[in-house]
CSV table of C-alpha atoms in Angstrom, one decimal:
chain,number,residue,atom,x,y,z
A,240,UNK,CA,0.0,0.0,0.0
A,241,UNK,CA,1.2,3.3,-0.4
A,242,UNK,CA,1.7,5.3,2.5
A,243,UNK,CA,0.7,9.1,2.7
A,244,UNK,CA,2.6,11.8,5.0
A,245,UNK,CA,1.9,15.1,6.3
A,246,UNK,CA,3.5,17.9,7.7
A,247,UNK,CA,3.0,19.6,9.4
A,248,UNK,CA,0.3,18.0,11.1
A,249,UNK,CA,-1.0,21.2,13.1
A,250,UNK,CA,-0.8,24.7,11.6
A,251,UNK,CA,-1.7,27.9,13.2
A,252,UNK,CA,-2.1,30.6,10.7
A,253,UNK,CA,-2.8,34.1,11.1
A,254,UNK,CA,-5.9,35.6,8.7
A,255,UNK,CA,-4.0,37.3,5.6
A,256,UNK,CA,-1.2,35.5,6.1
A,257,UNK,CA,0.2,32.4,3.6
A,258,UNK,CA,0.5,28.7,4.4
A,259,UNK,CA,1.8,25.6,3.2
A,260,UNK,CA,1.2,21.9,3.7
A,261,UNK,CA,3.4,19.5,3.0
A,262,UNK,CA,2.2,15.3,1.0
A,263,UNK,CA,5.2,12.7,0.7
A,264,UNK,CA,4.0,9.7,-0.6
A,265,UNK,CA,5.9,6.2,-0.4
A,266,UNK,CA,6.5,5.9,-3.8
A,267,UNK,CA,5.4,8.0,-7.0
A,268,UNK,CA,2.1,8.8,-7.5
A,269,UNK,CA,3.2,9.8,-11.3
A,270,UNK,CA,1.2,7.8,-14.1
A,271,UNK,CA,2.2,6.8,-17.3
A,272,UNK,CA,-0.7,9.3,-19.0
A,273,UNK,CA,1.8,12.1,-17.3
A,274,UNK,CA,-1.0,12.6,-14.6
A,275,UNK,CA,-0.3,12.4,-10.8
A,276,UNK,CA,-2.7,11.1,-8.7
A,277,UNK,CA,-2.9,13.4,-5.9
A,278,UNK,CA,-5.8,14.8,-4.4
A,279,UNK,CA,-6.5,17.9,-1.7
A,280,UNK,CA,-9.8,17.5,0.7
A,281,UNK,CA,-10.8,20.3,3.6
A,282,UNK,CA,-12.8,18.8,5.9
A,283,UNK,CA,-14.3,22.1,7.8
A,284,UNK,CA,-16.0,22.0,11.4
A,285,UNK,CA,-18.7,19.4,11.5
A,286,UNK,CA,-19.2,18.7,7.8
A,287,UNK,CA,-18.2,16.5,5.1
A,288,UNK,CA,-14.7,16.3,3.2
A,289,UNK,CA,-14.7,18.8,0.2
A,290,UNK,CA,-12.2,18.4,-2.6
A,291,UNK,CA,-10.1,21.3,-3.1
A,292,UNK,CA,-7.1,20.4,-5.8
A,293,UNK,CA,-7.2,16.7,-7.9
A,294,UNK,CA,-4.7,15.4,-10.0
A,295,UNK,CA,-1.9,17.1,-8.2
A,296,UNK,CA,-2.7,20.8,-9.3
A,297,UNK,CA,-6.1,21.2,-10.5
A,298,UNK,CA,-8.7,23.5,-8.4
A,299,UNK,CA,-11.8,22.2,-8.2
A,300,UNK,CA,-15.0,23.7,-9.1
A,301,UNK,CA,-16.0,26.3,-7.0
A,302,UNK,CA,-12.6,26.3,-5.1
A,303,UNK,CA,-11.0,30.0,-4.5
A,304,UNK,CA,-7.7,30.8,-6.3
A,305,UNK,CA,-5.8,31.3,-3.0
A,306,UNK,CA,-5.9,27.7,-2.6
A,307,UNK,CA,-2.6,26.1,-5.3
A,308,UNK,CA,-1.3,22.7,-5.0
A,309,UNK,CA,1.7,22.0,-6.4
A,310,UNK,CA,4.6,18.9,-6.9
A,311,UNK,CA,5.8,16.0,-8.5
A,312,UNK,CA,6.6,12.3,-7.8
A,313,UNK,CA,6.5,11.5,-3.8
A,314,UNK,CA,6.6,15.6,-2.6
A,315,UNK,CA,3.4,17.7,-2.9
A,316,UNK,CA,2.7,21.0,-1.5
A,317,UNK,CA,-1.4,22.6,-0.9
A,318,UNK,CA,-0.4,26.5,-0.5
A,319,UNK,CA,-3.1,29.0,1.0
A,320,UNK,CA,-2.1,32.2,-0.7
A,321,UNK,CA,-3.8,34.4,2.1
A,322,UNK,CA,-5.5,32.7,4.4
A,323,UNK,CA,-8.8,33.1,5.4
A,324,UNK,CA,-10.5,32.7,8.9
A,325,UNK,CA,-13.8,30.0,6.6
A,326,UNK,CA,-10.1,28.3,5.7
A,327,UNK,CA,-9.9,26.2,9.2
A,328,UNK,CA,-10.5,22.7,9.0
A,329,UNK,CA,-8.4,19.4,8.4
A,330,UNK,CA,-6.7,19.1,5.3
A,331,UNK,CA,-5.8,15.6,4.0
A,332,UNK,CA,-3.7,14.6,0.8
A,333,UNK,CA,-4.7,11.6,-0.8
A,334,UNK,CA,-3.5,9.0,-3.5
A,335,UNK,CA,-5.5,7.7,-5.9
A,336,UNK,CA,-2.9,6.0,-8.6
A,337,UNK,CA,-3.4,2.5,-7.1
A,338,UNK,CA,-5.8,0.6,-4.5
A,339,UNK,CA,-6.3,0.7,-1.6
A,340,UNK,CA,-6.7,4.5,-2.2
A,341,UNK,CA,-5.2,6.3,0.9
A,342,UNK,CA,-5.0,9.2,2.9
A,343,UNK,CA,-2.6,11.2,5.0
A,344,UNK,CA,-3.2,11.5,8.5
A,345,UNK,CA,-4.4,15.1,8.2
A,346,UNK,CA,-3.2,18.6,8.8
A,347,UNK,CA,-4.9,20.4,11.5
A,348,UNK,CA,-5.3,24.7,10.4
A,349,UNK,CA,-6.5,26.8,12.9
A,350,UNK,CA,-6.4,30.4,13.5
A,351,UNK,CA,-3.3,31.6,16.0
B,1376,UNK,CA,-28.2,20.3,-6.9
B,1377,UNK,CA,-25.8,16.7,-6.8
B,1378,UNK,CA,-26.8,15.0,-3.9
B,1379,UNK,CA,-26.1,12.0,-2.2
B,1380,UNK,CA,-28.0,10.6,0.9
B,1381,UNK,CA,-27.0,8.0,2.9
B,1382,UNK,CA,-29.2,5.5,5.2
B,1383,UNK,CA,-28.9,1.8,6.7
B,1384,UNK,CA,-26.8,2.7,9.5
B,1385,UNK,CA,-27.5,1.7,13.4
B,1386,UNK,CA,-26.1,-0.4,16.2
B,1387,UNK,CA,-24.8,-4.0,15.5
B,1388,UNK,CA,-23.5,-6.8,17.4
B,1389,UNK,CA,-20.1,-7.9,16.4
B,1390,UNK,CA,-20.4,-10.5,13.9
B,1391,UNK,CA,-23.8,-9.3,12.8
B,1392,UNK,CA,-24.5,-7.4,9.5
B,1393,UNK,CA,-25.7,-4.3,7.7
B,1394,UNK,CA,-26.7,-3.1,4.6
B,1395,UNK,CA,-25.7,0.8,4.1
B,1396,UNK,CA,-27.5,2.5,0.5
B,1397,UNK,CA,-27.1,5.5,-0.6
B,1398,UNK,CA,-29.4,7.4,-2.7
B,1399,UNK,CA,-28.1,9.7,-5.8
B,1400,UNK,CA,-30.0,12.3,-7.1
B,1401,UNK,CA,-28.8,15.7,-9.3
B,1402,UNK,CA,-26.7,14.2,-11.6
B,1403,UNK,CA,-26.1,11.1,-14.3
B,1404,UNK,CA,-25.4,8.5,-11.8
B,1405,UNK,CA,-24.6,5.9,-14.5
B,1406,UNK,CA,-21.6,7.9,-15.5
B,1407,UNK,CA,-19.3,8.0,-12.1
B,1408,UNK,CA,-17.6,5.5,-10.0
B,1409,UNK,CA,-18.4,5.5,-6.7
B,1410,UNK,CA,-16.8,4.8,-3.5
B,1411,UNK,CA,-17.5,4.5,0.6
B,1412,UNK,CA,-15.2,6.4,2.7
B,1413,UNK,CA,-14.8,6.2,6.6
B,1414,UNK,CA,-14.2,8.3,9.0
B,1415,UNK,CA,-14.2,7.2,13.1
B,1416,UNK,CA,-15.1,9.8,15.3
B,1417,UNK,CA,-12.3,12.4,15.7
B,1418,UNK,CA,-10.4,10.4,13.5
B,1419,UNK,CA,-8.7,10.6,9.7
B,1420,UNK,CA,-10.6,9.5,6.4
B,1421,UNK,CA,-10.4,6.0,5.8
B,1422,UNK,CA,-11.3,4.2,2.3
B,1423,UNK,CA,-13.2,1.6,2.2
B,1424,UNK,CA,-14.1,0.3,-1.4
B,1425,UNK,CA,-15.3,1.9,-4.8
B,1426,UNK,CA,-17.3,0.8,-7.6
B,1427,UNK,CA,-16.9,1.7,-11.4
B,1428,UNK,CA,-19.7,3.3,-13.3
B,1429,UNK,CA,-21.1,0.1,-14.5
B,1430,UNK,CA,-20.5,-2.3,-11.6
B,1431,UNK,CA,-18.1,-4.5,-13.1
B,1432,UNK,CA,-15.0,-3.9,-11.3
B,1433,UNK,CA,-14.6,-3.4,-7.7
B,1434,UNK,CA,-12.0,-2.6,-5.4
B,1435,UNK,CA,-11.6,-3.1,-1.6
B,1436,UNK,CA,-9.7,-1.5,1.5
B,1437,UNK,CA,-7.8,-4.4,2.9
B,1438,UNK,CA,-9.4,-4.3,6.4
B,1439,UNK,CA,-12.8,-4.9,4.8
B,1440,UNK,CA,-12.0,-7.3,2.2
B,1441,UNK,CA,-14.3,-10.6,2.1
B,1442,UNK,CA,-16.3,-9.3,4.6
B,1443,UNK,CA,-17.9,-6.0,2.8
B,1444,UNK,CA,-19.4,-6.1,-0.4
B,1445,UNK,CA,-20.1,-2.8,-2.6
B,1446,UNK,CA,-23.0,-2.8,-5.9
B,1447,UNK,CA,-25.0,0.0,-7.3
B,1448,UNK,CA,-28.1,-0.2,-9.2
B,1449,UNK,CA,-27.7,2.6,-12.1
B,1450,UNK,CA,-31.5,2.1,-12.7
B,1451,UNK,CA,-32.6,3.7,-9.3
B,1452,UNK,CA,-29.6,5.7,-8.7
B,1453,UNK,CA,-28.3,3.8,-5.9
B,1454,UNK,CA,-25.1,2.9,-4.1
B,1455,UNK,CA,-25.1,-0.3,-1.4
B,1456,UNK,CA,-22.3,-1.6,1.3
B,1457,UNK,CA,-23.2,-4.7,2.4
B,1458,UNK,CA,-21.4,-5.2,5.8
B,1459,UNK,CA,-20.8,-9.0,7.3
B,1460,UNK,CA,-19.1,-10.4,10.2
B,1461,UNK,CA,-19.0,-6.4,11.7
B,1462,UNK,CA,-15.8,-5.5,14.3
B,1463,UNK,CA,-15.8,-3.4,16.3
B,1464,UNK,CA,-13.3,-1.6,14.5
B,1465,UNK,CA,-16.0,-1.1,11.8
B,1466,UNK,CA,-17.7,1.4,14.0
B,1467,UNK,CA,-17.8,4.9,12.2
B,1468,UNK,CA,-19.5,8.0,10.5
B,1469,UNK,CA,-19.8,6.1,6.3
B,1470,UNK,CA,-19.7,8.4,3.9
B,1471,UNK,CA,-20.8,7.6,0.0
B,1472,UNK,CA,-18.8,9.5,-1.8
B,1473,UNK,CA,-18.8,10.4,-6.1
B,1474,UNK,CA,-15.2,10.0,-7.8
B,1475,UNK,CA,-15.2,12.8,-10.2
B,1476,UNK,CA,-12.7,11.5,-11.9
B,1477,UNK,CA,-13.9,8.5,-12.2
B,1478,UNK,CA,-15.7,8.1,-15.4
B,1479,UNK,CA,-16.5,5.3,-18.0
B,1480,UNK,CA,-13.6,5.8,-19.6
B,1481,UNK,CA,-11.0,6.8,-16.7
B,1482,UNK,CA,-11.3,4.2,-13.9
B,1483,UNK,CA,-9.3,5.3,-10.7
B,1484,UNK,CA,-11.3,6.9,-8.1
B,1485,UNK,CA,-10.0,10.6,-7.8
B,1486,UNK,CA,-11.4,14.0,-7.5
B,1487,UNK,CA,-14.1,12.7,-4.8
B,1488,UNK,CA,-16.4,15.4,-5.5
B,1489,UNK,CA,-19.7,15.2,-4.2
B,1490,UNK,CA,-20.0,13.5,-0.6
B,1491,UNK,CA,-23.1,12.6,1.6
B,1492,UNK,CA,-23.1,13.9,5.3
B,1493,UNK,CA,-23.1,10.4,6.4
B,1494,UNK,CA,-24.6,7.8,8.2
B,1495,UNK,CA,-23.5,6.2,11.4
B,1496,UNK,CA,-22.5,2.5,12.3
B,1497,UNK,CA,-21.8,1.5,16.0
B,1498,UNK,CA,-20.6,-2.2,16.7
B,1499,UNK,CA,-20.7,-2.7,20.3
B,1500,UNK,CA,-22.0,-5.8,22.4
């Protein structure tokens, strides 16, 4: 199985301020169709997961452009251009080149 | 609006069974894979097993495998887990969950973009 990595895994962040998150995976998540299969969900306060960034760098639908995700191979980065105090929540990588599909262990952002 | 609604969920003995469903609505269910995701409480997300658009290939978290079985039926829009030989371990907040990326022509289960709120199953004796 591959194993997903965060860091940190708590994050205070100050509103107006940047952030990064930091994804190693155990081995590459890079496909043969040049795609890597690396996924970005916030979980806010008492709701469901929503996907922010798929395929290693692609905002979702609806997502703000603060939110980027970048990387390549095992190392993947979620950057929060200027954070925003709606921005708390868990934030979890996850792989989805091979099964069992799995996810990091979650980065905790909260406001300082 | 996309919509998926989970039910089924309740308190089990351990060894006894459930059957989760989930009910889509919004959107061309036919076209998406679909999966079951996890989550105990105050815990990480935890996959559990996905379906392709047409049913014919499945896939299974490890720690469910043989004992959980995942099937849809595309002509009423509809998602099932059924859930044998329960552990306690099993106990958690199930979440049906569409794979965006997942369409008939792209298999892997990525871009999990439309997600129920839930429902809840408790194994405890």
């Amino acid at each position: 199985d591959i194993v997903m990595t965060q860091s940190p895994l708590s994050l205070p962040v100050t509103p107006g301020e940047p952030a990064s998150i930091s994804c190693r995976s155990s081995q590459s998540l890079l496909d043969r169709n040049g795609y890597h299969y690396l996924d970005w969900y916030l979980q806010k306060p008492g709701q469901s997961p929503q996907v922010l960034i798929y395929l290693g760098s692609y905002r979702a639908s609806g997502v703000p452009d603060r939110f980027s995700g970048s990387g390549s191979g095992t190392d993947f980065t979620l950057k929060i251009s200027r954070v925003e105090a709606e921005d708390v929540g868990i934030y979890y990588c996850m792989q989805a080149l091979q099964t069992p599909i799995t996810f990091g262990p979650g980065t905790k952002v909260d406001i300082k | 609006e996309e919509q998926l609604v989970e039910s089924g969920g309740g308190v089990v003995r351990p060894g006894g069974s459930l059957r989760l469903s989930c009910a889509a609505s919004g959107f061309n269910f036919d076209g998406y894979g679909m999966t079951w995701v996890r989550q105990v409480a105050g815990k990480g997300l935890e996959w559990v097993s996905g379906i392709n658009s047409h049913g014919g290939n499945t896939e299974y978290a490890d720690s469910v495998k043989g004992r959980f079985s995942i099937s849809r039926d595309n002509a009423k829009n509809s998602l099932f887990l059924q859930m044998n030989s329960l552990r306690d371990e099993d106990t958690a907040l199930y979440y049906c969950v569409r794979a965006g990326g997942s369409t008939v022509t792209t298999p892997r289960f990525y871009d999990m973009d439309v997600w129920g709120k839930g429902t809840t199953v408790t194994v405890t004796s």
